[in-house]
mmCIF file of C-alpha atoms in Angstrom:
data_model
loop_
_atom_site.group_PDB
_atom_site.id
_atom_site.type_symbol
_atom_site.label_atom_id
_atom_site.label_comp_id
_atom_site.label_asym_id
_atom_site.label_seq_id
_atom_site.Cartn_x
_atom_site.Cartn_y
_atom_site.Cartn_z
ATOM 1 C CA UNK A 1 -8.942 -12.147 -4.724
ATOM 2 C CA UNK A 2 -11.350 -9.041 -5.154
ATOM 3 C CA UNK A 3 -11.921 -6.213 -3.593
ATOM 4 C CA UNK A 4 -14.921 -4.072 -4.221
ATOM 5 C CA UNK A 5 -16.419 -1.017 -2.176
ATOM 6 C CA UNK A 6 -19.935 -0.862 -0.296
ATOM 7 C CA UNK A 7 -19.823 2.743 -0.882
ATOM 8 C CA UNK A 8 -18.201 5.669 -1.751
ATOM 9 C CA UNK A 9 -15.153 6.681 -0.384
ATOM 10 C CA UNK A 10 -15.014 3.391 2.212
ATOM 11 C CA UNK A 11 -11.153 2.930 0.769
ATOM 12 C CA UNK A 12 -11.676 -0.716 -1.556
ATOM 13 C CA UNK A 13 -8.522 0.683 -3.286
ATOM 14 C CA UNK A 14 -6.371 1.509 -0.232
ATOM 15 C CA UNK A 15 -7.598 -2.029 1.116
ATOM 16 C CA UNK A 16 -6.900 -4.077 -2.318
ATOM 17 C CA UNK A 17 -3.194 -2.180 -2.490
ATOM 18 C CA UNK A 18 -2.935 -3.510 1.434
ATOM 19 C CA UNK A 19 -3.928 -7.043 0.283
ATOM 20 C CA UNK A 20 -1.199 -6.659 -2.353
ATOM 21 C CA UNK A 21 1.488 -5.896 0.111
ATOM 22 C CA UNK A 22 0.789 -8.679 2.642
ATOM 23 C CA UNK A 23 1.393 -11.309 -0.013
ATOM 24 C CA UNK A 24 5.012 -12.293 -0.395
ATOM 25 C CA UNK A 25 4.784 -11.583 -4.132
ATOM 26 C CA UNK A 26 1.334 -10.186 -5.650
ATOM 27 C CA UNK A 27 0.209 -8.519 -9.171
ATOM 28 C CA UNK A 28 -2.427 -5.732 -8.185
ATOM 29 C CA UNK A 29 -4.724 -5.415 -11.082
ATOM 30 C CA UNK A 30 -6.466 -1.740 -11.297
ATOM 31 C CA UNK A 31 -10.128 -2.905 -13.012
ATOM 32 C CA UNK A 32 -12.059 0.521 -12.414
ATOM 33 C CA UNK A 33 -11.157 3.260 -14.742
ATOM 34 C CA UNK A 34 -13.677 5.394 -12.968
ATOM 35 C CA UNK A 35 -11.182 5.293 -9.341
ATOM 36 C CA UNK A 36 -8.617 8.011 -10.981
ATOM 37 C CA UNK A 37 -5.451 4.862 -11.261
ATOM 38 C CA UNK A 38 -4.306 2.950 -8.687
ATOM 39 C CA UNK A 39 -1.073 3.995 -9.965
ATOM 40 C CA UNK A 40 -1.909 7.586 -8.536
ATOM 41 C CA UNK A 41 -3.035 6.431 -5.042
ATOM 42 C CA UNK A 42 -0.245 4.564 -4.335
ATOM 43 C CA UNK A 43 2.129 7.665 -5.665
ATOM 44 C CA UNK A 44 4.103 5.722 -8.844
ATOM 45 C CA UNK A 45 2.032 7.679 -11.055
ATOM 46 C CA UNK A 46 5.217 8.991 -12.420
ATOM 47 C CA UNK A 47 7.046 5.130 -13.038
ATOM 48 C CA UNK A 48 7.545 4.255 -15.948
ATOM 49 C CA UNK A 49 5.734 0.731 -17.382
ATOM 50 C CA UNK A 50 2.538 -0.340 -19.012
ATOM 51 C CA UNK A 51 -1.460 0.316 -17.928
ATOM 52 C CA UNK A 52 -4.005 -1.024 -19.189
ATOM 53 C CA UNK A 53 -4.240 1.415 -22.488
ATOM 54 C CA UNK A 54 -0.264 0.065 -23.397
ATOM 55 C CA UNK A 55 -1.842 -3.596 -23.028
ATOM 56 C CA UNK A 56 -1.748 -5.415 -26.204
ATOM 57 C CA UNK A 57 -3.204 -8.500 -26.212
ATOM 58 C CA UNK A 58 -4.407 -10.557 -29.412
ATOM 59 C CA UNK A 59 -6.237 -13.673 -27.397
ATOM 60 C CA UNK A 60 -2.762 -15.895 -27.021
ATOM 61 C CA UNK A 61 -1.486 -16.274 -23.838
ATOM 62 C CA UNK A 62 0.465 -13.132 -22.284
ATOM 63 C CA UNK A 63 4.066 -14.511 -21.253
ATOM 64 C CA UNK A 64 4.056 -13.474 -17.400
ATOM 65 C CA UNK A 65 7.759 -12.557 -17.895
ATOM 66 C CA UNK A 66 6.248 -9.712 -19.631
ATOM 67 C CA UNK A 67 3.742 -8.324 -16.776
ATOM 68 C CA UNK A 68 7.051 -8.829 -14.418
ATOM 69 C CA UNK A 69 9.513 -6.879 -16.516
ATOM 70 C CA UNK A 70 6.928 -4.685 -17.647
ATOM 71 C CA UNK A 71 4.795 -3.137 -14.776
ATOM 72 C CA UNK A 72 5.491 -0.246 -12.708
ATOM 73 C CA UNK A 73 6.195 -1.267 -9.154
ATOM 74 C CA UNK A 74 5.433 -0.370 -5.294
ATOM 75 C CA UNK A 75 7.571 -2.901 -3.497
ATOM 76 C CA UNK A 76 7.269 -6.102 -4.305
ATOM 77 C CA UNK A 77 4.116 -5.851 -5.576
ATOM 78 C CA UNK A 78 3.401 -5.564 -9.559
ATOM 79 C CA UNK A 79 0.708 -2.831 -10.299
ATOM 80 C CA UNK A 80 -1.815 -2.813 -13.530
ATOM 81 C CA UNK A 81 -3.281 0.466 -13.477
ATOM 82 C CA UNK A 82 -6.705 0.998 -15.470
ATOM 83 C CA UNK A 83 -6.254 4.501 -17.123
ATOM 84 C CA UNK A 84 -8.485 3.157 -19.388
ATOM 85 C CA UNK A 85 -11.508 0.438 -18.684
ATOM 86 C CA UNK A 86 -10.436 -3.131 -19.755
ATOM 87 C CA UNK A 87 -12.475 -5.657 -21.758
ATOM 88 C CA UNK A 88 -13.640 -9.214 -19.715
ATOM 89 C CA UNK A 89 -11.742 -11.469 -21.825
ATOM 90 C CA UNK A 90 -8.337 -8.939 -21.211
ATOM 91 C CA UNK A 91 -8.603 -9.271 -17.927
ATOM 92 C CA UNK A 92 -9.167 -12.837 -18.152
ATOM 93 C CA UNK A 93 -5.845 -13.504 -19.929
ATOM 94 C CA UNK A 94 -3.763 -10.688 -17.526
ATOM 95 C CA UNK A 95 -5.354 -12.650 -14.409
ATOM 96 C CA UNK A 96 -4.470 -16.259 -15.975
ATOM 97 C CA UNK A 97 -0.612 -14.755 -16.817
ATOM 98 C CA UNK A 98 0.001 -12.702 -13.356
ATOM 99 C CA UNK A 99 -1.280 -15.887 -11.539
ATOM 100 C CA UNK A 100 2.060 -17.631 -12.434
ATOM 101 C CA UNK A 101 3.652 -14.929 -11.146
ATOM 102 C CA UNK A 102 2.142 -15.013 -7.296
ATOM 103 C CA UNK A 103 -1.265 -13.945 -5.660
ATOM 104 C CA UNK A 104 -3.306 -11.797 -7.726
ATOM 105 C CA UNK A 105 -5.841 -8.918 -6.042
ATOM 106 C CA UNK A 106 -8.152 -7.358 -8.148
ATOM 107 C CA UNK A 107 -9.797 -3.726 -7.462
ATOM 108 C CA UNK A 108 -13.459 -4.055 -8.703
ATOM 109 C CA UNK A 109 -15.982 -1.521 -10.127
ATOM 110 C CA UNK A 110 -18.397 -1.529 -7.183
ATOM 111 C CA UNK A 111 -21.462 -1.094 -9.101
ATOM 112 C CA UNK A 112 -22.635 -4.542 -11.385
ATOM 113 C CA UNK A 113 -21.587 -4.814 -15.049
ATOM 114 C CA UNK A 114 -19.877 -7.117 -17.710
ATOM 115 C CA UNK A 115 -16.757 -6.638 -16.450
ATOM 116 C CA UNK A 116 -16.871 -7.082 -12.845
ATOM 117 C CA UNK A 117 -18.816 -10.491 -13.382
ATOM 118 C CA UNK A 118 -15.991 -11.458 -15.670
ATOM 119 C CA UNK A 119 -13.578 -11.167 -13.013
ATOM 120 C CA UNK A 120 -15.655 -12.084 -9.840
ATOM 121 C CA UNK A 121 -15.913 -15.184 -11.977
ATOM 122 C CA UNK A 122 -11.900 -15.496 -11.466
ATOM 123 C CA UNK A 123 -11.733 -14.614 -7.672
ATOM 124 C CA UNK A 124 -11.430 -17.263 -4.778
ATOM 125 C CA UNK A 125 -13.233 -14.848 -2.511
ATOM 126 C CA UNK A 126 -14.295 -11.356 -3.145
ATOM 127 C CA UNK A 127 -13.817 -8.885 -0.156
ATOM 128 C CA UNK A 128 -16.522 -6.274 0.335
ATOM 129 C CA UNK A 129 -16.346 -3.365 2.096
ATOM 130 C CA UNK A 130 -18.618 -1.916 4.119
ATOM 131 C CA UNK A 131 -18.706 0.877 6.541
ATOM 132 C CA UNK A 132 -21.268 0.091 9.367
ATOM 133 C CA UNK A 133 -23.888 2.699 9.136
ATOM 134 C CA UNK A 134 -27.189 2.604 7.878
ATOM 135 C CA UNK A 135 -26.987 4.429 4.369
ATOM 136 C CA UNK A 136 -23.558 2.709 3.584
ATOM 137 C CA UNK A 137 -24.719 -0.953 4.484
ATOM 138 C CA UNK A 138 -27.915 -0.266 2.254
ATOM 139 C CA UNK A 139 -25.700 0.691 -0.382
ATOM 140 C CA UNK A 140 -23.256 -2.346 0.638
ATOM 141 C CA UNK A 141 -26.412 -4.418 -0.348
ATOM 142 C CA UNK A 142 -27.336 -2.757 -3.536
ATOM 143 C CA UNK A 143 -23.336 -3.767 -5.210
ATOM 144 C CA UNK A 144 -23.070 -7.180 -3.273
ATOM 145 C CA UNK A 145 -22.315 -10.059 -5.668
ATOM 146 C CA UNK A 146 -24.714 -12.415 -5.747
ATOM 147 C CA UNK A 147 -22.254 -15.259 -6.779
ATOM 148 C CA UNK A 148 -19.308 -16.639 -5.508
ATOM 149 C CA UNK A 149 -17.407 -16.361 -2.157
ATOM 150 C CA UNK A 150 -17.951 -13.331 -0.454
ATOM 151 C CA UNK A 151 -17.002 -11.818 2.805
ATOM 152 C CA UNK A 152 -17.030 -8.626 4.475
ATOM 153 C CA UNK A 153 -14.878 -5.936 5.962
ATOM 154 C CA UNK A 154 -16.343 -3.621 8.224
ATOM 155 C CA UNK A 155 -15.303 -0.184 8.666
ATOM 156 C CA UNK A 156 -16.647 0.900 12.380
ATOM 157 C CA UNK A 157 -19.506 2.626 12.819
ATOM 158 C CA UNK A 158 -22.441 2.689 14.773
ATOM 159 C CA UNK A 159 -23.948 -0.634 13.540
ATOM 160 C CA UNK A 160 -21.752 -3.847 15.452
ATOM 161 C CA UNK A 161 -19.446 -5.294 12.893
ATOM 162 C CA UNK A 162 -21.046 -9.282 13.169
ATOM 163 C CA UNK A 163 -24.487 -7.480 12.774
ATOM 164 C CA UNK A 164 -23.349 -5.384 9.578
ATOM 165 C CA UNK A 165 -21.723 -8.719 8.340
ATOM 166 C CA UNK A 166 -25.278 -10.865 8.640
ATOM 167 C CA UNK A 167 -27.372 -7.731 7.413
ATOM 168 C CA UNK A 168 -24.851 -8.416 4.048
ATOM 169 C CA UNK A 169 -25.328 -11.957 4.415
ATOM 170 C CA UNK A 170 -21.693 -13.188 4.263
ATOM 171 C CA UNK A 171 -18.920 -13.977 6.786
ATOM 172 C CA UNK A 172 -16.922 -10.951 8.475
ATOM 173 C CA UNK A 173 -13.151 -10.940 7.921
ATOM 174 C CA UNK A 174 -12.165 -8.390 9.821
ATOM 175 C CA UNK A 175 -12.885 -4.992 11.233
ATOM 176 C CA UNK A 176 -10.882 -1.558 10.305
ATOM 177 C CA UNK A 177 -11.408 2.032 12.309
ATOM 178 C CA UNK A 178 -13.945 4.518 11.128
ATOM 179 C CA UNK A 179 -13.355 6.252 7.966
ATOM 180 C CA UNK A 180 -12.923 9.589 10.460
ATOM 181 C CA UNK A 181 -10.136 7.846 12.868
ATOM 182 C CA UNK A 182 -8.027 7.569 9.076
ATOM 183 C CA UNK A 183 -7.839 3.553 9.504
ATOM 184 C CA UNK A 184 -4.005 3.551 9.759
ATOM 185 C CA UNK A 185 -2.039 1.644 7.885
ATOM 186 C CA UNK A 186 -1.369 -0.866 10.641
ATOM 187 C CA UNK A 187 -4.886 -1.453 10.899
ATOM 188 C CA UNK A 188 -4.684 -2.273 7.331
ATOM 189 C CA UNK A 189 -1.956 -4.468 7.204
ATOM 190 C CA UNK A 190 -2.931 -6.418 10.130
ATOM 191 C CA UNK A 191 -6.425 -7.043 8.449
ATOM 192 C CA UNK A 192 -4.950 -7.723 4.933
ATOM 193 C CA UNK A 193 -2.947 -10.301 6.890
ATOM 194 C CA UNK A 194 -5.865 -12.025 8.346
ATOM 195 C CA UNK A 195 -8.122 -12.385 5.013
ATOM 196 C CA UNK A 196 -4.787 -13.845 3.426
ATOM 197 C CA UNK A 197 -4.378 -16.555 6.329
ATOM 198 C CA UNK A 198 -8.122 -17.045 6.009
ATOM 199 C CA UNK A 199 -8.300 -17.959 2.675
ATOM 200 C CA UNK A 200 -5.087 -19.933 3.042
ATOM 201 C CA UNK A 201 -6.518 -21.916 5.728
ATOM 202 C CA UNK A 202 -9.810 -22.747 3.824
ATOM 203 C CA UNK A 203 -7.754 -23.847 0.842
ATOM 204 C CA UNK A 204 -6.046 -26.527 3.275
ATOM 205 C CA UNK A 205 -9.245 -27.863 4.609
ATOM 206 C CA UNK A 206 -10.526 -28.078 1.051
ATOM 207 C CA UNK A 207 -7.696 -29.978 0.593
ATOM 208 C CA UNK A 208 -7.183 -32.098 3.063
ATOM 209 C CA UNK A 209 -11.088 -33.190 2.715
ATOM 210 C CA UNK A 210 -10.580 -34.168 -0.930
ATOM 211 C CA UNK A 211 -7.733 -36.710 0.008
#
């Protein structure tokens, strides 16, 4: 799963790290060098273990015994901090090893490059989100992928959330407070939990209608 802001400062990272945290076991990869480390906003700046610039990878396939012994930690949740920006085909190969490991989330570059394709490419669903006001749906617009499964959470504001989900044209997940109310973290967490059972429930109808 993805995770990429509408806008500045609408807390993708705090939401991604959230995602990470309501899976029962999760690898949080960090894929915008530009957001200052996850690493940092989740305070384990100071644990020891790889990011992305003590990544070695030579195309083979990464043993996921080695992203489990060797990532710093918050939890139970594995974190892959971007203290440097990754190539497409690294994360490609990270994604494909931390997969065997549990649910993956992926923080995303908001605005469009090689990069993000490569890994919206690898998401089930990628979250967007939006705070419901004007400027910051506009700008919601401007970064939306125009592939894949996307869905939207909306931070309050004074456009309704189901209207600032069809003015982005995909499904709303859920709704968090306003940026001002501080969106605590139960708000979070109870979201988080909903896009996971979401998703989950999807995958069983898939399922069920292919037997």
């Amino acid at each position: 799963m993805g995770v990429i802001g509408g806008s500045g400062g609408a807390g993708a990272s705090s939401f991604a790290a959230a995602l990470a945290a309501a899976a029962a076991r999760c690898v949080l990869i960090d894929c915008d060098a530009s957001g200052g480390g996850i690493d940092v906003l989740l305070g384990i700046e100071g644990v020891p273990g790889a990011r992305w610039s003590g990544v070695r990878l030579d195309g083979g396939r990464l043993d996921p015994r080695l992203l489990d012994d060797g990532l710093p930690r918050r939890g139970s949740v594995c974190v892959l901090a971007a203290d440097v920006a990754p190539s497409p085909p690294a994360v490609g190969q990270v994604v494909a090893s931390a997969a065997e490991l549990g649910a993956v989330v992926l923080d995303l570059p908001r605005m469009a490059c090689e990069l993000r394709d490569a890994a919206i490419a690898l998401c089930s669903l990628c979250v967007l989100l939006a705070v419901a006001e004007v400027r910051p749906l506009a700008a919601a617009r401007a970064v939306r992928p125009p592939d894949g499964a996307v869905g939207v959470v909306v931070r309050r504001g004074r456009v309704p959330p189901a209207e600032a989900a069809g003015m982005l044209g995909a499904p709303l997940l859920g709704v968090l407070p306003a940026i001002s109310s501080g969106a605590p973290p139960r708000a979070m967490a109870r979201v988080a939990a909903g896009v996971w059972d979401g998703l989950r429930a999807t995958a069983r109808v898939v399922t069920e209608g292919a037997c």
